Short mmCIF file of C-alpha atoms in Angstrom, two decimals:
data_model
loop_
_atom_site.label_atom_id
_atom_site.label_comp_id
_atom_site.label_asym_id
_atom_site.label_seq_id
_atom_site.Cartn_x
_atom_site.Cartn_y
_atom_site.Cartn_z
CA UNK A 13 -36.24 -16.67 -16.37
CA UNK A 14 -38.03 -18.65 -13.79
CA UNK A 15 -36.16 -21.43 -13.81
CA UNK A 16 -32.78 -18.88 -13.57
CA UNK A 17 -34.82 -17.45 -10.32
CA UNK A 18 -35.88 -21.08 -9.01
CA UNK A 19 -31.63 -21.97 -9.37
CA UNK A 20 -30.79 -18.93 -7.66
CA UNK A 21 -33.35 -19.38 -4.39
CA UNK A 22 -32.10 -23.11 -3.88
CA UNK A 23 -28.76 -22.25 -4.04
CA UNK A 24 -29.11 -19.19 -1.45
CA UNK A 25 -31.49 -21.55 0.19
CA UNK A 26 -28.49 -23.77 0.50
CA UNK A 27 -25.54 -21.47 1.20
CA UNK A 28 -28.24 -20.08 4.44
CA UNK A 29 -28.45 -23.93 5.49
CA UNK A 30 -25.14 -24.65 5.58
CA UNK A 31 -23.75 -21.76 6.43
CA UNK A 32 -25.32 -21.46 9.80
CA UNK A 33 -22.69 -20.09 12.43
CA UNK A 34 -19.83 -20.43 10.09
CA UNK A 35 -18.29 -16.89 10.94
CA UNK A 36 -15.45 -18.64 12.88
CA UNK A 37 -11.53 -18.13 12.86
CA UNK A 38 -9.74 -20.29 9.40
CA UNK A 39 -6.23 -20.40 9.43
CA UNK A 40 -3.84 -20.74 6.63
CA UNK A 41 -0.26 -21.52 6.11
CA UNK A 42 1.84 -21.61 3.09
CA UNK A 43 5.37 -21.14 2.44
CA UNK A 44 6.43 -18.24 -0.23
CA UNK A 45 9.57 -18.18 -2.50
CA UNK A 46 10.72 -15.32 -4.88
CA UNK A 47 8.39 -15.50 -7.49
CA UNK A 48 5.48 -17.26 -6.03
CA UNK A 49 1.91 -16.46 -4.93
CA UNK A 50 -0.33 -17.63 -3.06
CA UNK A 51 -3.93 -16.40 -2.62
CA UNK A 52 -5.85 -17.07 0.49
CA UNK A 53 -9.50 -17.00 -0.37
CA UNK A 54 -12.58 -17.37 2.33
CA UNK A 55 -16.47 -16.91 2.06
CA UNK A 56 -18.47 -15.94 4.63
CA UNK A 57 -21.78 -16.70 4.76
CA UNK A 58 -24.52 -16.23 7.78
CA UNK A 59 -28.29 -16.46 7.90
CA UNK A 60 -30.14 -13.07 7.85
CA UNK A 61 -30.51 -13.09 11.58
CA UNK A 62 -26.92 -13.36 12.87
CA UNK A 63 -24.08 -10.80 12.59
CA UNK A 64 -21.20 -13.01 11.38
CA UNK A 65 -18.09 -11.70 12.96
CA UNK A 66 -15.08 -13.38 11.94
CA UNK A 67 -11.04 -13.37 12.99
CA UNK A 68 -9.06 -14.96 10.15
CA UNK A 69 -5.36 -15.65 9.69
CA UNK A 70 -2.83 -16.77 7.77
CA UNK A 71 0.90 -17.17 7.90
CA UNK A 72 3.06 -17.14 4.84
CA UNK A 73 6.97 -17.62 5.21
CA UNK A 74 9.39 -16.04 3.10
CA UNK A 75 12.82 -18.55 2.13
CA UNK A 76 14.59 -15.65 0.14
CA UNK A 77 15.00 -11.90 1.47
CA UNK A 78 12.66 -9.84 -0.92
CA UNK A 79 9.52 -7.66 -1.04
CA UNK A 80 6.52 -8.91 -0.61
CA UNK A 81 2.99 -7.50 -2.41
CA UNK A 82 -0.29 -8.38 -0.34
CA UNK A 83 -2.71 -7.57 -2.47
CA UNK A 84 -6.66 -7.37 -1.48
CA UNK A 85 -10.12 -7.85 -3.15
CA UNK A 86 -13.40 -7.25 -1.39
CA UNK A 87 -15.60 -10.35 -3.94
CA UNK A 88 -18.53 -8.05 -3.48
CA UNK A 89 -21.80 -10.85 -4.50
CA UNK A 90 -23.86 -7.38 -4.93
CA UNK A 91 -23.04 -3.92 -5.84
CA UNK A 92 -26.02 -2.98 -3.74
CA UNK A 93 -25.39 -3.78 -0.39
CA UNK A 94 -22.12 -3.41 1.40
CA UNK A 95 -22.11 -7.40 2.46
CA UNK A 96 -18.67 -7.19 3.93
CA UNK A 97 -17.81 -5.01 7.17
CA UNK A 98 -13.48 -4.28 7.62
CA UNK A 99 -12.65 -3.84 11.34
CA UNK A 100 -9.11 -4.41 10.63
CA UNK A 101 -6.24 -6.14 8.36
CA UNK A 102 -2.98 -6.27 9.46
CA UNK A 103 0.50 -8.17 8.38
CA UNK A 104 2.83 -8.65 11.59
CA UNK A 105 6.27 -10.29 11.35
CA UNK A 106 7.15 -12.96 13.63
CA UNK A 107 7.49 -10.93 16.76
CA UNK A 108 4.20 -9.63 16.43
CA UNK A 109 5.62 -6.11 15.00
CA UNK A 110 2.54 -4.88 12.94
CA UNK A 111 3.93 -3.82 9.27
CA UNK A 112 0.70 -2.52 8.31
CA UNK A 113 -2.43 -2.34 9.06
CA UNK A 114 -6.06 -0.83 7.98
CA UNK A 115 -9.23 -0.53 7.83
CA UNK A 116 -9.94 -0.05 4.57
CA UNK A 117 -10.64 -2.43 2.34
CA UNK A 118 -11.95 -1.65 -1.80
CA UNK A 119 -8.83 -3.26 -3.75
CA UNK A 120 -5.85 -2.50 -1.74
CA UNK A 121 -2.06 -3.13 -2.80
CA UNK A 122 0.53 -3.03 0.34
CA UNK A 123 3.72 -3.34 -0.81
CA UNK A 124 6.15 -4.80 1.75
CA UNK A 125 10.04 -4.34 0.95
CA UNK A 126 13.05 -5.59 2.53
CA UNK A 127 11.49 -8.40 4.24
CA UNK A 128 13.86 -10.59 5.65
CA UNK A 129 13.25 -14.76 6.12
CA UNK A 130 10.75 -15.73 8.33
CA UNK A 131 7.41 -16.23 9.08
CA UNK A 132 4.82 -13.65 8.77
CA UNK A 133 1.32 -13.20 9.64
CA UNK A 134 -2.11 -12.06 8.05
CA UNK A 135 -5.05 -10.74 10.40
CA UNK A 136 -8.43 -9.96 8.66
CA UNK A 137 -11.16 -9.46 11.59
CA UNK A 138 -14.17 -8.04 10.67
CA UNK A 139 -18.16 -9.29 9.83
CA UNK A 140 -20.24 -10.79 6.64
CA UNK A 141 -23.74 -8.85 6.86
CA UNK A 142 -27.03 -10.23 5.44
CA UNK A 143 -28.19 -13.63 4.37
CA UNK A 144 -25.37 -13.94 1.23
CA UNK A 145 -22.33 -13.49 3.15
CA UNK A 146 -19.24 -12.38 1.86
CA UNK A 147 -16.38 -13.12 -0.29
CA UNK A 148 -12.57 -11.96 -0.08
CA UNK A 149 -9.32 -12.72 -1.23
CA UNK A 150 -5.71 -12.05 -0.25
CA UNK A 151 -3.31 -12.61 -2.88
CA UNK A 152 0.53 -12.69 -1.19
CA UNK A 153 3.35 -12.14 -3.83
CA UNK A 154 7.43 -12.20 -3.41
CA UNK A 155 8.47 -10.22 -5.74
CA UNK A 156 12.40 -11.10 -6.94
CA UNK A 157 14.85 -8.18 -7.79
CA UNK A 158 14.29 -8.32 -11.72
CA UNK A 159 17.06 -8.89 -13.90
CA UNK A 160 16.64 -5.46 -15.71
CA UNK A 161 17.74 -3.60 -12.11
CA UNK A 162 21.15 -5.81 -11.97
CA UNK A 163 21.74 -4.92 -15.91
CA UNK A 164 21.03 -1.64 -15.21
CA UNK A 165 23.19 -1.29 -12.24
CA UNK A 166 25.81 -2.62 -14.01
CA UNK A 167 25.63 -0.52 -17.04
CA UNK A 168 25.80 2.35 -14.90
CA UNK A 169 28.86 1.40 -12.87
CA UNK A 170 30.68 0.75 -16.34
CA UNK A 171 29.23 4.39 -17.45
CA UNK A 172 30.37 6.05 -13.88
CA UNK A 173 33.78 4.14 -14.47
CA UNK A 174 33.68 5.29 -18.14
CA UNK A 175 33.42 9.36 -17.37
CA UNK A 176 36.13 8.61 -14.43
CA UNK A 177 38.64 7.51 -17.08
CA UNK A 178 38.10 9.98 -19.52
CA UNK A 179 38.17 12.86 -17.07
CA UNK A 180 41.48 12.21 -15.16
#
């Protein structure tokens, strides 16, 4: 058990050191087809004595017309202590329209439909309290049309054309 709590300080110890000031902007790319994801993951870390704000982004581009799932996870490293303060997250498309946005973050799912191609952006501003920091991840999904909806679609035209033919 001691040796489990001497592992523990040093690494804390470390993340601290090294993570001295490191509550600046990252920025991400990545291009998205149907069917892909991506996840855009960051940790924030700050000593006890400074407040960590941070402005990330990341742009994701879609090649296909589709919907698009943004999915996030607030990587809590304590149940305890809220380590992880949400000003704002926001999705704009490429003439800074904002999609979405809030301010509340627990484990959020923002579906997106009808996207068209294009580039679109991710803003997550907000502040890692405490000397552990904070985790998050955004997970970005296109989501294709399944194959069930156009077998289904079809089956009902042939039904609709079915009842036509037998009523007339």
């Amino acid at each position: 058990m001691k040796l489990l709590k001497g592992i523990s300080s040093t690494i804390l110890g470390l993340v601290s050191l090294f993570g001295l000031g490191c509550a600046s902007a990252v920025d991400y790319n990545v291009g998205l087809t149907l069917g892909q994801t991506h996840t855009f993951n960051h940790l924030h870390t700050d000593t006890y004595d400074y407040s960590g704000a941070f402005a990330d982004t990341g742009t994701f581009e879609l090649t296909n017309a589709s919907s698009v799932n943004v999915s996030i996870t607030d990587n809590e490293l304590t149940s305890v202590v809220d380590l992880l303060s949400v000003s704002a997250f926001a999705v704009y498309d490429s003439n800074s329209n904002v999609l979405f946005s809030t301010s509340d973050l627990v484990t959020t799912v923002i579906p997106l439909s009808d996207l068209a191609v294009g580039v679109y952006t991710l803003q997550f501003v907000g502040s890692a309290d405490g000397i552990f920091g904070a985790a998050y991840d955004v997970t970005v999904s296109a989501v294709p049309l399944p194959a069930a909806a156009w077998l289904f679609g079809t089956a009902l035209l042939g039904f609709v054309a079915f009842s036509a033919r037998r009523t007339v």
